[in-house]
GROMACS .gro file of N, CA and C in nm:
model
  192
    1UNK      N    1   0.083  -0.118   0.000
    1UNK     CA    2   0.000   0.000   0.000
    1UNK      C    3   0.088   0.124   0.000
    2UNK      N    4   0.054   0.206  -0.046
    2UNK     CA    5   0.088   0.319  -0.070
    2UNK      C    6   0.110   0.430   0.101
    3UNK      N    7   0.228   0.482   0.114
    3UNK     CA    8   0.210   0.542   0.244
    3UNK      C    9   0.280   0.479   0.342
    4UNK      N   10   0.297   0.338   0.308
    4UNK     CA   11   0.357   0.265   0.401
    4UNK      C   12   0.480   0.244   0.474
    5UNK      N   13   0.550   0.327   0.378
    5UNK     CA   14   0.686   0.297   0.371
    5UNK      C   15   0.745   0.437   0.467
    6UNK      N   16   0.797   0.401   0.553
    6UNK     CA   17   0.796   0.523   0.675
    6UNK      C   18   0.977   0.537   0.654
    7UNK      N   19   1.038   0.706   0.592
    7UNK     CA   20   1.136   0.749   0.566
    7UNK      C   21   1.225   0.717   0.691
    8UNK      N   22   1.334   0.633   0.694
    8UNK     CA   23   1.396   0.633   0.830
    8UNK      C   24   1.538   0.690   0.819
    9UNK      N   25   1.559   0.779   0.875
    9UNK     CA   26   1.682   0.862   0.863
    9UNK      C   27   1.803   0.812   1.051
   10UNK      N   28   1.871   0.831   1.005
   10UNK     CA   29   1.978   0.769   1.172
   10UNK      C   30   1.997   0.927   1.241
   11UNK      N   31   2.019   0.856   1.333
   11UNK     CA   32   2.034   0.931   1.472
   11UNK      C   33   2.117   1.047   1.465
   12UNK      N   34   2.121   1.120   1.479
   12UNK     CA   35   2.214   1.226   1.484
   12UNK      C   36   2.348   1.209   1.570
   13UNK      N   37   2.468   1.197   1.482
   13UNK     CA   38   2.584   1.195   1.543
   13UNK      C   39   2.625   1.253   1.683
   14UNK      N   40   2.682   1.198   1.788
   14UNK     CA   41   2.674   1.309   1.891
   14UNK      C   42   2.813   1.327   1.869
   15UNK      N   43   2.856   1.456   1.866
   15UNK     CA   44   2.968   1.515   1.877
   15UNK      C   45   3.116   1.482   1.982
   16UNK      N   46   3.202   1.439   1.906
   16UNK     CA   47   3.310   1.333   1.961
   16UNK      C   48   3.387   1.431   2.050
   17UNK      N   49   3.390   1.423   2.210
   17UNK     CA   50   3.450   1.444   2.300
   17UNK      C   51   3.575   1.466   2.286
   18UNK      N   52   3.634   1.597   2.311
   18UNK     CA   53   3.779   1.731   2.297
   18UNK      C   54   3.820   1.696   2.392
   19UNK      N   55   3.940   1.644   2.423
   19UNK     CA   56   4.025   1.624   2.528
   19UNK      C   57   4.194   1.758   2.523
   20UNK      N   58   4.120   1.846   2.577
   20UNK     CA   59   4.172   2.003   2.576
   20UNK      C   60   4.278   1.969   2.620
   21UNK      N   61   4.398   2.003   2.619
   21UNK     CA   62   4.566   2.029   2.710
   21UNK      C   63   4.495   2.007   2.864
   22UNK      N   64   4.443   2.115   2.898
   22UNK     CA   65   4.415   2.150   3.043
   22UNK      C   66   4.379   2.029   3.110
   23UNK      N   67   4.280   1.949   3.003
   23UNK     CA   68   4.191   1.813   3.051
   23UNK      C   69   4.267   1.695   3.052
   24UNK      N   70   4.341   1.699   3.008
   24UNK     CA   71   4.416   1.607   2.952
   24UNK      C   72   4.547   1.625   3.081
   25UNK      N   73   4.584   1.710   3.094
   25UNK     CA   74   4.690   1.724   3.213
   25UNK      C   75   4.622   1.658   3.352
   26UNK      N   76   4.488   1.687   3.366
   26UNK     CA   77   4.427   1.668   3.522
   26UNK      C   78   4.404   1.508   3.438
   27UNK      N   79   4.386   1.466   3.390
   27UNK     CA   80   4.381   1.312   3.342
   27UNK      C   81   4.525   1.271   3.379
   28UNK      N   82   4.582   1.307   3.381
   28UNK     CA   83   4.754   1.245   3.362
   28UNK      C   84   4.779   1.274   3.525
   29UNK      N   85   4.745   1.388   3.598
   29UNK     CA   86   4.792   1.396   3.740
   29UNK      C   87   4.705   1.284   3.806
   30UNK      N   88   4.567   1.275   3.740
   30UNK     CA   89   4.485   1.167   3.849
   30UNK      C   90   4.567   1.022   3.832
   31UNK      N   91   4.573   0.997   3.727
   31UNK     CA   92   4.618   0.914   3.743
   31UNK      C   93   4.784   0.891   3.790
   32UNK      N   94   4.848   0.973   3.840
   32UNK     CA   95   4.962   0.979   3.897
   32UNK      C   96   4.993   0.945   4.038
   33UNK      N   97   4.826   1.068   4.075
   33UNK     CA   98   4.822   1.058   4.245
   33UNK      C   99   4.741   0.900   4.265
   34UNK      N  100   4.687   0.874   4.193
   34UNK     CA  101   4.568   0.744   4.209
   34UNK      C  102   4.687   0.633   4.212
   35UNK      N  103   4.777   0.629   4.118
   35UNK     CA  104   4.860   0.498   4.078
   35UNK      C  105   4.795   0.412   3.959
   36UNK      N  106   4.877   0.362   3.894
   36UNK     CA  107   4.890   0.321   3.735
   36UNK      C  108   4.766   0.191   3.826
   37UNK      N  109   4.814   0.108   3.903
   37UNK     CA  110   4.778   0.009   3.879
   37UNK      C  111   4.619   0.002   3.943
   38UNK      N  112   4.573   0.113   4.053
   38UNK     CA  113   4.472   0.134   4.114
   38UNK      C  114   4.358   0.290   4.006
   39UNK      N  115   4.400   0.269   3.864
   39UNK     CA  116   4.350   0.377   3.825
   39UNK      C  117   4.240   0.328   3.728
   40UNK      N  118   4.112   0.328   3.824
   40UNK     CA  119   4.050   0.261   3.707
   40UNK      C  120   3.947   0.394   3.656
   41UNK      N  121   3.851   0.391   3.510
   41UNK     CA  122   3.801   0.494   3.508
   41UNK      C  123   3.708   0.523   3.597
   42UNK      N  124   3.637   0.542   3.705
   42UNK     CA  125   3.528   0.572   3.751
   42UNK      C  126   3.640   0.621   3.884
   43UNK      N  127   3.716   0.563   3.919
   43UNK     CA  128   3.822   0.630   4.020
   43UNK      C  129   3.894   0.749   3.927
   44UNK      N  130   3.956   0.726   3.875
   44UNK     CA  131   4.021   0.859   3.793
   44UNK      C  132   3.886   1.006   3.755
   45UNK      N  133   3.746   0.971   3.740
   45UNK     CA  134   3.641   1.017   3.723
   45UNK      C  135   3.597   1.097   3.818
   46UNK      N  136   3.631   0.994   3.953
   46UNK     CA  137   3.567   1.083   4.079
   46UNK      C  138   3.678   1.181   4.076
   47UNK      N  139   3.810   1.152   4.108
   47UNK     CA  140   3.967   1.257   4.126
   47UNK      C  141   3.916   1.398   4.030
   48UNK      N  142   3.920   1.335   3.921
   48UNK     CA  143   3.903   1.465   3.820
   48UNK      C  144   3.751   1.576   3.873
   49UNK      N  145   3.662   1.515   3.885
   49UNK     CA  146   3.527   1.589   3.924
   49UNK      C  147   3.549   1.681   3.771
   50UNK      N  148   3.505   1.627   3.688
   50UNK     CA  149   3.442   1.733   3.588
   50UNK      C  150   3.346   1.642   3.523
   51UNK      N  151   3.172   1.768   3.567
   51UNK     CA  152   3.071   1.744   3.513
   51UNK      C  153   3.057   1.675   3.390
   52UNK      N  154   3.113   1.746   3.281
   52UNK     CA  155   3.089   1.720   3.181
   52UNK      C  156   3.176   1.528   3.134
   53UNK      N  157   3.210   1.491   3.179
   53UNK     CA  158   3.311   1.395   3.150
   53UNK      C  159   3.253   1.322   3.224
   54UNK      N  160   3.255   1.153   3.080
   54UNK     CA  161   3.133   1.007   3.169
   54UNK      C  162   3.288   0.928   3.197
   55UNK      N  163   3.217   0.825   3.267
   55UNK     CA  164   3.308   0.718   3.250
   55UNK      C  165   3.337   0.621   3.118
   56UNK      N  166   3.238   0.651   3.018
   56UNK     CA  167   3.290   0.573   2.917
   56UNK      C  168   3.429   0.694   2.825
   57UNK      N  169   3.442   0.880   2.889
   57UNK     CA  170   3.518   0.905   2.814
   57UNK      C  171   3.616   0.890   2.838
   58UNK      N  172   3.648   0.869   2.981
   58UNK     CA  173   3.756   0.819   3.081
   58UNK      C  174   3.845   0.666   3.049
   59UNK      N  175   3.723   0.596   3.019
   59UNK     CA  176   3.772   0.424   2.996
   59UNK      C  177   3.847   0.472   2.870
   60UNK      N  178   3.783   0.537   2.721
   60UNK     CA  179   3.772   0.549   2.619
   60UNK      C  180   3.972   0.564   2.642
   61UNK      N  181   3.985   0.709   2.683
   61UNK     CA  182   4.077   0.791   2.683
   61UNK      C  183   4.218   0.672   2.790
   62UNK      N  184   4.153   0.631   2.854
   62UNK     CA  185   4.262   0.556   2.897
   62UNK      C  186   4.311   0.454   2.833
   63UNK      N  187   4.241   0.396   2.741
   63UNK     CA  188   4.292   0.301   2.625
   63UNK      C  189   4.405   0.326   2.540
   64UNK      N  190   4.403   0.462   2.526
   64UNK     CA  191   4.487   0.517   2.421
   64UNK      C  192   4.622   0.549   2.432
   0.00000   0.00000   0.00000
């Protein structure tokens, strides 16, 4: 039938997370004061306290 066919367009990209100098330094001290081997993301997450930043950008960024 005519009509049926419902246009499906994808999700809107969400905009890939900037890891600034500034951010990126307090990433590198947490994990300094925390220790390599006790640094996991959701600990490095709490240290840092910035709103904007999940734990998957934390895991993400520590991979790398």
């Amino acid at each position: 039938m005519e009509g049926d066919d419902e246009e499906r367009t994808a999700a809107p990209r969400k905009k890939r997370f900037e890891w600034k100098k500034p951010l990126a330094d307090k990433f590198t001290r947490a994990i300094t004061n925390i220790g390599l081997d006790n640094a996991t993301p959701k600990r490095i997450l709490e240290f840092m306290n910035e709103p904007d930043l999940t734990v998957r950008h934390v895991a993400s960024h520590l991979q790398e």
